[in-house]
Short mmCIF file of C-alpha atoms in Angstrom, two decimals:
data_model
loop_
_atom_site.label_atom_id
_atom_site.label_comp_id
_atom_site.label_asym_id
_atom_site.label_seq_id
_atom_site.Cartn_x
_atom_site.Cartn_y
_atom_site.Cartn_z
CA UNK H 198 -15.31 -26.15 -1.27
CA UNK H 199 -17.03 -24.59 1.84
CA UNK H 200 -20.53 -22.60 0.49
CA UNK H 201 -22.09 -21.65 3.85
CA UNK H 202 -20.55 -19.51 6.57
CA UNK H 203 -22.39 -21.46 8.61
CA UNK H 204 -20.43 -24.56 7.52
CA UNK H 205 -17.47 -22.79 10.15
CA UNK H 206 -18.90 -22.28 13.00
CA UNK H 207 -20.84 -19.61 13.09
CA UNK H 208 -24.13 -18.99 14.06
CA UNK H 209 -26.63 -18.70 11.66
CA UNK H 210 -27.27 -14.87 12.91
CA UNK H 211 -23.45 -13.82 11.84
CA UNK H 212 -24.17 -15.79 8.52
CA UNK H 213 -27.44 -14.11 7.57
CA UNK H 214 -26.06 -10.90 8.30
CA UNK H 215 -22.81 -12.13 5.97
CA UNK H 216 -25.17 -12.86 3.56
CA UNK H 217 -27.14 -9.67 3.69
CA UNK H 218 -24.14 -7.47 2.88
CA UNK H 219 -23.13 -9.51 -0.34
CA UNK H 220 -20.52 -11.72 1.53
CA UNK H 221 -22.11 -15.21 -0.10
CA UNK H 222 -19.21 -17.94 -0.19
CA UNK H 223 -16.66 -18.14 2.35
CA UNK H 224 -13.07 -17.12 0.20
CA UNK H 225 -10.29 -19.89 0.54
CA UNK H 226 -8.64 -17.42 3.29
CA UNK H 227 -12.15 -17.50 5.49
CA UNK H 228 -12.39 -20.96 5.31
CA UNK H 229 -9.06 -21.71 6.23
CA UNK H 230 -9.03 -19.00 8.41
CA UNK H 231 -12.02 -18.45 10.63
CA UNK H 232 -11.76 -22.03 12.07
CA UNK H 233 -8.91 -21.31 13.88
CA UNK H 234 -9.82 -18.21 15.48
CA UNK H 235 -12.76 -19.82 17.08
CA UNK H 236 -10.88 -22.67 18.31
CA UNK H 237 -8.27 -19.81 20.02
CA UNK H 238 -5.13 -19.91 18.21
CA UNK H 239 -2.68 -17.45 17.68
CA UNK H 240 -2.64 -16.71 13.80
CA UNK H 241 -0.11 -15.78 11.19
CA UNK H 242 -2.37 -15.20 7.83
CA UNK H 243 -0.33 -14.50 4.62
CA UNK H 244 -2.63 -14.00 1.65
CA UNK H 245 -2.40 -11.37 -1.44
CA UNK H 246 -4.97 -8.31 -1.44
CA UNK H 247 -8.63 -8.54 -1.97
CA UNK H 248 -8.75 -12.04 -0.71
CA UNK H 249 -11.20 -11.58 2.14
CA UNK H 250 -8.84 -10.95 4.91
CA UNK H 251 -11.19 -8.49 7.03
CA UNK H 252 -13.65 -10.65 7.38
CA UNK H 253 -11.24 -13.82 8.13
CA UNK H 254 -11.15 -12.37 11.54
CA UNK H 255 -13.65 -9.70 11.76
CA UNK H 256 -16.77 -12.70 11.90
CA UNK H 257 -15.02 -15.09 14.42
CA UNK H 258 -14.32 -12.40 16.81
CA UNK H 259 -17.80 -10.93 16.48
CA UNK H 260 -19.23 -14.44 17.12
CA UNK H 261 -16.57 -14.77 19.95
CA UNK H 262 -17.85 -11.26 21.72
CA UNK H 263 -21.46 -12.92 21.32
CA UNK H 264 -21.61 -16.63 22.53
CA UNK H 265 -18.70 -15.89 25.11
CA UNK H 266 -21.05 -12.54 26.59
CA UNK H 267 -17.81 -10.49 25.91
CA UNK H 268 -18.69 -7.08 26.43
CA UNK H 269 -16.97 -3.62 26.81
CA UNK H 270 -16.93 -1.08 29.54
CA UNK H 271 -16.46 2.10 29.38
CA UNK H 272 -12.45 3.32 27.52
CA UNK H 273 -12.23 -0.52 27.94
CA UNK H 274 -12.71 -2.75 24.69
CA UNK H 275 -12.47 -6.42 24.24
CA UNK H 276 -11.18 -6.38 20.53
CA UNK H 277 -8.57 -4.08 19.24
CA UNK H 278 -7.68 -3.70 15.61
CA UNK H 279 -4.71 -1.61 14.39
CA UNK H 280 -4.63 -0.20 10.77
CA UNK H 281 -1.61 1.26 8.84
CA UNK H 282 -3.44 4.09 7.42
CA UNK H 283 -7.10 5.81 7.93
CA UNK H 284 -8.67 4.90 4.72
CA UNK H 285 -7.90 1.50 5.73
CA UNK H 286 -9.47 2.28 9.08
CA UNK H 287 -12.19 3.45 8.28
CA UNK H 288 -12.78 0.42 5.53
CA UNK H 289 -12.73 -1.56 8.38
CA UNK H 290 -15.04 0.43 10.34
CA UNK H 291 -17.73 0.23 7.61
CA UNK H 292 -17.20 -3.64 7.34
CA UNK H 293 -17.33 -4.60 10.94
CA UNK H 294 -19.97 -2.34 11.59
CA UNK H 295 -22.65 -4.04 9.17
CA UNK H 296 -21.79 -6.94 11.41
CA UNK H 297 -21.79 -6.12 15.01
CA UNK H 298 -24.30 -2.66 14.89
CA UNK H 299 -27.25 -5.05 13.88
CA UNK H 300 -25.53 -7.63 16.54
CA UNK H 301 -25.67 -4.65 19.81
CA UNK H 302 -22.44 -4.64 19.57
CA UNK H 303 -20.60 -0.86 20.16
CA UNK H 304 -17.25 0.01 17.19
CA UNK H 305 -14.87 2.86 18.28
CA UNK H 306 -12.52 4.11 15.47
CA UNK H 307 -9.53 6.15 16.37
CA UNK H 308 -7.32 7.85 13.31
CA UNK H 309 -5.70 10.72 13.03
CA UNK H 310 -7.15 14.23 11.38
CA UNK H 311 -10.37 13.92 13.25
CA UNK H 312 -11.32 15.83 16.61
CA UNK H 313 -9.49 13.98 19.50
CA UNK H 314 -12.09 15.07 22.19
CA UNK H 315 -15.01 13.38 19.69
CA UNK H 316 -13.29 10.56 19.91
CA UNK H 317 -12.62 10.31 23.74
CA UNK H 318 -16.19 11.74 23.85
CA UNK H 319 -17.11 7.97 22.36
CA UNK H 320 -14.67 5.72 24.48
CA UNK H 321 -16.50 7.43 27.75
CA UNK H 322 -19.37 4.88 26.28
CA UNK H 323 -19.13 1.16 26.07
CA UNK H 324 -17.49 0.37 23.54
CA UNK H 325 -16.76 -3.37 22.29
CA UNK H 326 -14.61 -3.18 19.28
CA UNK H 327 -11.59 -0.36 18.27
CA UNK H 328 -10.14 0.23 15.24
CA UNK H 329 -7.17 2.28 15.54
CA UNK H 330 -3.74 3.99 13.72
CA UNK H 331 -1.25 3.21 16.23
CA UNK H 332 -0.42 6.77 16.26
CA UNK H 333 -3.68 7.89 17.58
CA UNK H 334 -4.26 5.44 19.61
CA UNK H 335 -1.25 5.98 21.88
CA UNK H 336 -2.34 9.68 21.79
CA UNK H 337 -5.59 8.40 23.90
CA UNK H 338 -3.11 6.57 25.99
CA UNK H 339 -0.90 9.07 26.74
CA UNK H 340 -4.19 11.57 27.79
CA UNK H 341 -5.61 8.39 29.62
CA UNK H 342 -8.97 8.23 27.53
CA UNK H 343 -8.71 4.26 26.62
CA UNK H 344 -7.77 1.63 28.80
CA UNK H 345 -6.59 -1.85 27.18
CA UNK H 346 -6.18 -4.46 29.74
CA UNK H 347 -9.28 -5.62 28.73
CA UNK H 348 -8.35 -6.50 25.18
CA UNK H 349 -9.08 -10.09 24.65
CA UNK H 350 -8.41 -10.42 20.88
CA UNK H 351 -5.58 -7.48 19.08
CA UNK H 352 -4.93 -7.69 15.16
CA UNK H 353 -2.60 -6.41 13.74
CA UNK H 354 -3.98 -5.72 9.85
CA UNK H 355 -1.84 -5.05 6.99
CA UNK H 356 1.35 -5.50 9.39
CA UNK H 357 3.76 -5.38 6.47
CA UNK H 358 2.62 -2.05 5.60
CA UNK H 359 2.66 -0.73 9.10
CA UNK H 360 6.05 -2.29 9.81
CA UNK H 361 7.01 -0.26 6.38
CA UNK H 362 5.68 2.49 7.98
CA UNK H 363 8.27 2.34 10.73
CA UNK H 364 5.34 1.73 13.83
CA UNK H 365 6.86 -1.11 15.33
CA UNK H 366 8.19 0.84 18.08
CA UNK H 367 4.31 2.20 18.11
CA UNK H 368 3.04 -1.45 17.75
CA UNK H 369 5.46 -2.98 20.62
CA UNK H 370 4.25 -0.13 23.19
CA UNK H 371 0.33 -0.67 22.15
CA UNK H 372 0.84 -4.58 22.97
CA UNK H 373 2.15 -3.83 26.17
CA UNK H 374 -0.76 -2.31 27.93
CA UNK H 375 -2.78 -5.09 26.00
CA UNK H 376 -4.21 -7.23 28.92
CA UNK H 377 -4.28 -7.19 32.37
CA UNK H 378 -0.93 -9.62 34.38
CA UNK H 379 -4.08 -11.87 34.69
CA UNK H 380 -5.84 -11.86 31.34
CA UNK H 381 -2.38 -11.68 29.21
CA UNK H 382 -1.95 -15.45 28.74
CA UNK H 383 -5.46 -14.88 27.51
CA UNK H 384 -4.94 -12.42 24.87
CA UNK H 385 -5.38 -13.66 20.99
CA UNK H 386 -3.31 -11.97 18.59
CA UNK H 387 -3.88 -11.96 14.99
CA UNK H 388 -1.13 -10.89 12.60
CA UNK H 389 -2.25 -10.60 8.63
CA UNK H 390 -0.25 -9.37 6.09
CA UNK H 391 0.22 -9.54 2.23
CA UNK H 392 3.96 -10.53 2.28
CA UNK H 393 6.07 -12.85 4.20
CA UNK H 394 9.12 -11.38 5.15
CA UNK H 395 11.98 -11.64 7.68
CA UNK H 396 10.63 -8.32 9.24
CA UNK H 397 7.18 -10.23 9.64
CA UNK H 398 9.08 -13.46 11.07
CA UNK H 399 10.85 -11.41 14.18
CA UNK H 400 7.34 -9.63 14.64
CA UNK H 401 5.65 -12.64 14.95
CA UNK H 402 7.90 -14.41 17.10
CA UNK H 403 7.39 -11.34 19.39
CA UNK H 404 3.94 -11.02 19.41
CA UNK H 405 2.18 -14.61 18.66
CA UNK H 406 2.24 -17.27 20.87
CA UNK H 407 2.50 -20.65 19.29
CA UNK H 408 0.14 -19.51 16.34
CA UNK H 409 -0.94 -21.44 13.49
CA UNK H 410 -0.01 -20.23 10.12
CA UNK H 411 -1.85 -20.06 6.53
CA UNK H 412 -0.35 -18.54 3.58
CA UNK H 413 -2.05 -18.53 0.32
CA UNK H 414 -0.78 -17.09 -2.91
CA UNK H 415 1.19 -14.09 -1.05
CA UNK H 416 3.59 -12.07 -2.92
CA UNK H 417 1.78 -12.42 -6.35
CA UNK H 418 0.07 -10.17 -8.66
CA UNK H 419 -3.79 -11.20 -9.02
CA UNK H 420 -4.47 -13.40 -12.37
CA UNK H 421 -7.79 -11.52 -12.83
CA UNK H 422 -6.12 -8.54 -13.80
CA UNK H 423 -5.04 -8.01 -17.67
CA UNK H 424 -1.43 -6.69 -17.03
CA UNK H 425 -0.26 -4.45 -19.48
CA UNK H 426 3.50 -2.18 -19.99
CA UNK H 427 4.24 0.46 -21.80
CA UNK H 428 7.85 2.03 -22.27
CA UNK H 429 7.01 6.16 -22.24
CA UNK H 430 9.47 8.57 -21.70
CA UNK H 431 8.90 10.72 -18.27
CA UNK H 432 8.25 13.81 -20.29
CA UNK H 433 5.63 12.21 -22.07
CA UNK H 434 3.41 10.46 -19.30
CA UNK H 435 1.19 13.58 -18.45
CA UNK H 436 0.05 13.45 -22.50
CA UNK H 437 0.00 9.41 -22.95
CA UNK H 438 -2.60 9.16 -19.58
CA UNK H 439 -4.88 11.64 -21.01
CA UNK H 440 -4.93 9.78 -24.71
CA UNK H 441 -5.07 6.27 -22.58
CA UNK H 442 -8.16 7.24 -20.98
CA UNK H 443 -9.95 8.97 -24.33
CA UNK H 444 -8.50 5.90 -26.41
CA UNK H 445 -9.80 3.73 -23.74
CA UNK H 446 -12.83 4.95 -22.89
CA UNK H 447 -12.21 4.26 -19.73
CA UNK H 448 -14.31 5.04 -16.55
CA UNK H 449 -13.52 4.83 -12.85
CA UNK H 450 -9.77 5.15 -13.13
CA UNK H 451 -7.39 4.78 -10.09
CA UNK H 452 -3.90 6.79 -11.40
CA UNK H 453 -1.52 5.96 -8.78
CA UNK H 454 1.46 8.02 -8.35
CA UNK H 455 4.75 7.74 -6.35
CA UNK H 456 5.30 11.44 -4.86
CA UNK H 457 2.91 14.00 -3.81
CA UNK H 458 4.33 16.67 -6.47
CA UNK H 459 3.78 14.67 -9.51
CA UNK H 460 0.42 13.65 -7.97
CA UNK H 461 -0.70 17.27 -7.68
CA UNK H 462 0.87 17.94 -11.03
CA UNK H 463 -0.90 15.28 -12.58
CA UNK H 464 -4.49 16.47 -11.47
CA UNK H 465 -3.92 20.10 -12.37
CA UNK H 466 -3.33 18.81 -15.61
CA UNK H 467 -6.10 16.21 -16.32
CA UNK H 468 -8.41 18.86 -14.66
CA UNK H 469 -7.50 21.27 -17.40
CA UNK H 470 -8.18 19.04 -19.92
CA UNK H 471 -11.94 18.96 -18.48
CA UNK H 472 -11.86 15.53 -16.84
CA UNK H 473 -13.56 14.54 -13.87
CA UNK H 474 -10.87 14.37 -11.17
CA UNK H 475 -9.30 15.03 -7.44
CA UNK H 476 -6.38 13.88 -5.87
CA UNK H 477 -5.65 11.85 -2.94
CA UNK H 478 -2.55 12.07 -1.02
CA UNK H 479 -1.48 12.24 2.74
CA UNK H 480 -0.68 16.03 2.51
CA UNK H 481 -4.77 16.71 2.16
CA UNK H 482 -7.02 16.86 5.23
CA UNK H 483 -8.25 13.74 6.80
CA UNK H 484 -12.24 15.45 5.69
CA UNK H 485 -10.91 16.31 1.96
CA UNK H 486 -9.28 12.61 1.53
CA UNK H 487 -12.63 11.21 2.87
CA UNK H 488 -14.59 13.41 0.74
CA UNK H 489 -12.43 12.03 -2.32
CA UNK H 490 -12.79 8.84 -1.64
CA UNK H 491 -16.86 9.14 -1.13
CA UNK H 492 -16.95 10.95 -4.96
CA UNK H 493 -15.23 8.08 -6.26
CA UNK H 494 -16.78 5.42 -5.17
CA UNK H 495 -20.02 7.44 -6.23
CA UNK H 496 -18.86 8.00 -9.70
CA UNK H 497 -18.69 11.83 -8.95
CA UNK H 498 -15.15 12.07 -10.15
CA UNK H 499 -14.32 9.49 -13.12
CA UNK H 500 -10.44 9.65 -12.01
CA UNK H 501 -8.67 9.40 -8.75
CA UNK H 502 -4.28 10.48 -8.73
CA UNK H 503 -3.36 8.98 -5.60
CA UNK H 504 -0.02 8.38 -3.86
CA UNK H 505 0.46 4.92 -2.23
CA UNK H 506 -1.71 6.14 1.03
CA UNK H 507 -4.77 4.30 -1.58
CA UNK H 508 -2.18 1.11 -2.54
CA UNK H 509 -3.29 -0.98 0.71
CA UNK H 510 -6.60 -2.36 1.71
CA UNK H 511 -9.47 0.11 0.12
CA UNK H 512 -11.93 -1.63 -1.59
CA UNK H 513 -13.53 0.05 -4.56
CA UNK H 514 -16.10 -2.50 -5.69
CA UNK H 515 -16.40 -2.74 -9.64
CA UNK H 516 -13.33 -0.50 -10.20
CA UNK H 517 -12.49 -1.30 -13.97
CA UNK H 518 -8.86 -0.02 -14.38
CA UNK H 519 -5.22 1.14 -12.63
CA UNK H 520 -2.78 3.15 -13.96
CA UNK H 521 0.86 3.33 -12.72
CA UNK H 522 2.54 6.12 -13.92
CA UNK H 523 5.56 4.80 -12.69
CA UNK H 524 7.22 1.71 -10.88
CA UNK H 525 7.30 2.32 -6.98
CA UNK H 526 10.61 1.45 -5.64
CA UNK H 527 8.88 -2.18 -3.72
CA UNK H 528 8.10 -4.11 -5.81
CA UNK H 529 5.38 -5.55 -3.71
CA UNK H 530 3.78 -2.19 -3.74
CA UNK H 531 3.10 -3.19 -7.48
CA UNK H 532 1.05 -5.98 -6.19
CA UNK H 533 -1.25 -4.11 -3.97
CA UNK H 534 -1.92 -1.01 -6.59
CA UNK H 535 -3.27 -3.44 -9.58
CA UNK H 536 -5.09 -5.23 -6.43
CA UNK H 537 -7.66 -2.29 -6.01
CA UNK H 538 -8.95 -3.51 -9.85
CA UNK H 539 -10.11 -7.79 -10.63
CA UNK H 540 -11.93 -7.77 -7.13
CA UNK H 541 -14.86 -10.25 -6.20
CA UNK H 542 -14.50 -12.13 -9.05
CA UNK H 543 -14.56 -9.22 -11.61
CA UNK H 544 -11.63 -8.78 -13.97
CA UNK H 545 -9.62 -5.75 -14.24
CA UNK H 546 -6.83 -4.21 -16.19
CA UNK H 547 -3.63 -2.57 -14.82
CA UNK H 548 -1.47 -0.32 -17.22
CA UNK H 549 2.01 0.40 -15.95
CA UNK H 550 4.39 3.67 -17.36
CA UNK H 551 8.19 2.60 -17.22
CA UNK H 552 10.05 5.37 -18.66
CA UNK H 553 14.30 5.62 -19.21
CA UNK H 554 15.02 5.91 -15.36
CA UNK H 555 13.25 2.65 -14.27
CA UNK H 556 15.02 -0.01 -15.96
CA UNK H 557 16.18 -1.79 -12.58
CA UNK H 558 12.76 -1.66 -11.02
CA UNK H 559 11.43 -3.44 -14.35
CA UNK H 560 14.11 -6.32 -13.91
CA UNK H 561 13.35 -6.07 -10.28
CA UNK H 562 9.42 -7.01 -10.74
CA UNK H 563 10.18 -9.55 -13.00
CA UNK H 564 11.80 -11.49 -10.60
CA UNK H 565 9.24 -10.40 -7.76
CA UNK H 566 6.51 -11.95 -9.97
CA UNK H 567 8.86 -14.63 -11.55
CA UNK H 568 7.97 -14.16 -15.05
CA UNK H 569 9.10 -12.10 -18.13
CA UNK H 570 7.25 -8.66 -18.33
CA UNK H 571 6.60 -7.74 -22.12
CA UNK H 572 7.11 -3.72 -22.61
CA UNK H 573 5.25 -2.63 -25.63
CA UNK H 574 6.98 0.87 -27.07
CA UNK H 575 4.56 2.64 -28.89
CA UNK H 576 5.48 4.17 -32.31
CA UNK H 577 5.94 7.72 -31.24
CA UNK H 578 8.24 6.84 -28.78
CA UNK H 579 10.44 4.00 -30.23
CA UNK H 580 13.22 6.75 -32.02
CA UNK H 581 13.54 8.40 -28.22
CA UNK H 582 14.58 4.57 -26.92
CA UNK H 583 16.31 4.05 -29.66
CA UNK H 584 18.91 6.47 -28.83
CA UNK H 585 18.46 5.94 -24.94
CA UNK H 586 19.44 2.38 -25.47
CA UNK H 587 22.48 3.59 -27.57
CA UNK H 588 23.14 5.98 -24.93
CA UNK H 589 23.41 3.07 -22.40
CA UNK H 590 25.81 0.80 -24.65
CA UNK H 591 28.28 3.74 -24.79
CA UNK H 592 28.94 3.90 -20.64
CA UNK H 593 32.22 3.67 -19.78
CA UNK H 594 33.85 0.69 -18.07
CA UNK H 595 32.53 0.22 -14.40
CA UNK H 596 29.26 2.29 -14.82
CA UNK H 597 26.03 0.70 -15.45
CA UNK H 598 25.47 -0.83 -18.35
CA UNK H 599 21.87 -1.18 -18.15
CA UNK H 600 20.39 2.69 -17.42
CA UNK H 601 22.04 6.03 -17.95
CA UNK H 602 20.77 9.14 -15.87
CA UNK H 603 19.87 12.15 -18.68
CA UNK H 604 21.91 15.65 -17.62
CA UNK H 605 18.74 17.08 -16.87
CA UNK H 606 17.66 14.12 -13.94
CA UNK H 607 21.86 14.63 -12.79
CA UNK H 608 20.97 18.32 -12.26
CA UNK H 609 17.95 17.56 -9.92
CA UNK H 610 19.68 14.84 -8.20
CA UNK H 611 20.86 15.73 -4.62
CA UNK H 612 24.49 17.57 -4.23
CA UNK H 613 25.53 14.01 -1.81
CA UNK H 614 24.58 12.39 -5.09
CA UNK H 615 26.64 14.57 -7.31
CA UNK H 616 29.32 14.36 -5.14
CA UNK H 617 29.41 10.71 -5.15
CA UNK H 618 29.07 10.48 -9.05
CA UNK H 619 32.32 12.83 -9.02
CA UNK H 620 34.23 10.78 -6.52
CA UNK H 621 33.38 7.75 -8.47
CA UNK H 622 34.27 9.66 -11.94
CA UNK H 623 37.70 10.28 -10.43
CA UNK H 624 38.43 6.74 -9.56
CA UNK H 625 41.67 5.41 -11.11
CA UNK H 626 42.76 9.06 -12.24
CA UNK H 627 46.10 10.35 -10.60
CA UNK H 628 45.25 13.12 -8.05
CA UNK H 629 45.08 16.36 -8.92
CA UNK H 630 44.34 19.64 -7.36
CA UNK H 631 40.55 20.23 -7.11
CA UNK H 632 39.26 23.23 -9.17
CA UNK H 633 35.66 24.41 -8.88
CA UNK H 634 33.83 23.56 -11.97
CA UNK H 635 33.89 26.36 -14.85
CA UNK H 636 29.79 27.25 -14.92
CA UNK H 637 30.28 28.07 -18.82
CA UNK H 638 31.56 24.57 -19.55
CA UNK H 639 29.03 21.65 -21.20
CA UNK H 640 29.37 18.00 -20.64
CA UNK H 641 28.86 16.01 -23.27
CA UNK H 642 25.74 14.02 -24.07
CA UNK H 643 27.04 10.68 -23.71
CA UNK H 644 28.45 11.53 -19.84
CA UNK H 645 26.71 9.22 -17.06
CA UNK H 646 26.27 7.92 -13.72
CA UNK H 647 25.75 4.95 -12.03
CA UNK H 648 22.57 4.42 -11.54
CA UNK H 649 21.54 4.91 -8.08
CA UNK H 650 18.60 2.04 -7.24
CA UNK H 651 19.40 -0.91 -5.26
CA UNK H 652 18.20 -3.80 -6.61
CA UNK H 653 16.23 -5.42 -3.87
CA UNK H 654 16.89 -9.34 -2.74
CA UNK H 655 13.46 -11.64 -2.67
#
């Protein structure tokens, strides 16, 4: 096991500085890592979150801009770094700059929600390093304000996410004003993700030439965090989060939430009951989601509801707890919530809400993680899944055997849904004349639907 930066490569100024802002042992994924970007290579880097991925390739390149006298000119940077989302950008930016500020060396970052003239007020300076959303970065190059033939080293950060995102078509037109005709064959490209998948394969196939690959313990929840799941029924979440916290006693809590609604719901509702909290979602202001964050991680607020914009990449230090209040649809989405909690070494404790809806998703993460998931049902709610699962056993022939949609989730599913439910109802019935629906009439309780989540393939 490697115990000095220096150990690497790099010079003992980078690893003083490293050691100055807490970073003391290289992680398996710097070790492995940082070797290879100082001997040139192309990279593919597949490692779960927290493992030390930013500064993998944030230290090499800085020592890179310094012993090769690689410097910026003005809207022309030598290192470009592309983000999926602005909190993660502006992690970075806080990172990188405790390294190359104390170094001389300039960091640009470009996100949305933030005045675009400040910004092209900055790249009319040198400027050696950018961190960017692709989205506002090709804004600059559109208007003309940055210039990237001079790129020497591009990463693409948390590519999974942005290829989720749907910025490839972004990514592919960023890359090609990346490097002069001259300089291309020069160009190092870095691609790191959490998750190997085909989409990442084609990607890297377009963008890295001949690159060296390291993948450590992707795909996988983190072992330092206490995994626990509770069956609650969707009514009942608001109540059961409150009385986990009080019964808890716990502090610092990151509630993570799949839709912007129930996020805002969710607040309004812990607020009332006198907690500490704000919400954090991508319908807020870029200055109101910073502001958030800051409170947090300043034990302002004791609670944070946040949709998946807070899944990938931030790094609360000492952040005890997670709560899901539901499954998101990826599974690998699971993996990167509980990863905010059981950072640096610390353990941590994720609590996940799976009410009657989600019973796919639940058999879908256990296969994701490869390993049974034990649901406990607490005693108020075991009579409710009682009848749920007898519900379930009564579904006619050809509909799902496992989960039943409730008449009041059918009523607030779409009308293509409805319609689709129908068509299948009638399947195997002679055809008959269609009637519009008498409003008056009930359906009974034990009508249902076919469920309508894909299992996903792994």
């Amino acid at each position: 096991m490697i115990n000095d930066f220096s150990a690497l490569g790099l010079s003992e100024a980078i690893t003083k500085i490293a050691r100055t802002n807490g970073w003391g042992s290289p992680t398996p994924i710097q070790s492995q890592v940082i070797p290879l970007i100082l001997g040139g290579h192309d990279l593919l880097a597949i490692a779960q979150t927290g493992s030390g991925k930013t500064g993998a390739f944030a230290l090499p390149i800085i020592e890179r801009l310094l012993t090769e006298s690689l410097r910026g000119a003005d809207a022309k940077p030598i290192a470009l770094i592309l983000s999926p989302t602005r909190e993660l950008a502006q992690q970075l930016t806080q990172a990188i700059q405790s390294v190359a500020s104390p170094l001389g060396l300039s960091v640009a970052t470009l996100i949305g929600g933030v005045s675009i003239a400040l910004q092209a007020k900055a790249l009319s300076k040198p400027i050696d390093i950018v961190i960017a959303t692709p989205g506002r970065l090709l804004d600059h190059l559109r208007r003309r304000q940055i210039e990237l033939s001079g790129v020497r080293f591009l990463v693409l950060d948390e590519a999974d996410r942005m290829l989720d995102m749907g910025f490839l078509p972004d990514i592919q037109c960023i890359v090609k004003h990346c490097g002069s005709d001259q300089s291309r064959k020069k160009l190092q490209t870095l691609l790191l993700s959490a998750t190997l998948s085909d989409e990442i394969r084609n990607v890297a196939r377009q963008f890295l030439f001949n690159p060296q690959m390291v993948r450590m313990n992707a795909n996988r929840a983190a072992v330092s965090v206490n995994q626990r799941f509770y069956r609650v029924p969707k009514s009942a979440k608001p109540l059961f989060v409150r009385d986990l916290i009080v019964d808890g006693q716990l502090r610092q809590v990151l509630i993570f939430v799949r839709e912007r609604r129930q996020a805002d719901a969710l607040f309004k509702d812990l607020k009332a009951d006198g907690f500490r909290v704000d919400v954090l979602h991508g319908e807020r202001t870029q200055a109101a989601r910073t502001n958030v964050l800051k409170r947090f991680k300043q034990h302002e607020i004791d609670l944070m509801v946040a949709t998946d914009v807070a899944a990938r990449g931030l790094d609360i230090s000492q952040l005890p707890a997670v709560i899901n209040f539901d499954l998101p649809p990826n599974s690998e989405d699971y993996v990167h919530r509980i990863g905010r909690t059981g950072r640096a070494g610390k353990d941590g404790v994720a609590y996940t809400l799976v009410d009657e809806t989600q019973g796919y998703r639940l058999q879908a993460l256990e296969r994701f993680l490869k390993q049974a998931i034990n649901v406990e049902v607490p005693t108020a709610y075991e009579a409710f899944f009682k009848h749920h699962e007898n519900q379930s056993a009564q579904a006619k022939p050809g509909e799902s055997k496992f989960v039943s949609k409730s008449m009041s989730e059918k009523e607030k599913s779409t009308p293509t849904q409805r319609h689709r439910a129908q068509k299948q109802a009638m399947r195997g019935k002679p055809e008959t004349r269609s009637r519009r629906p008498d409003p008056r009439s009930k359906q009974t309780q034990n009508e249902s639907v076919q469920f309508d989540y894909v299992l996903p393939d792994f």
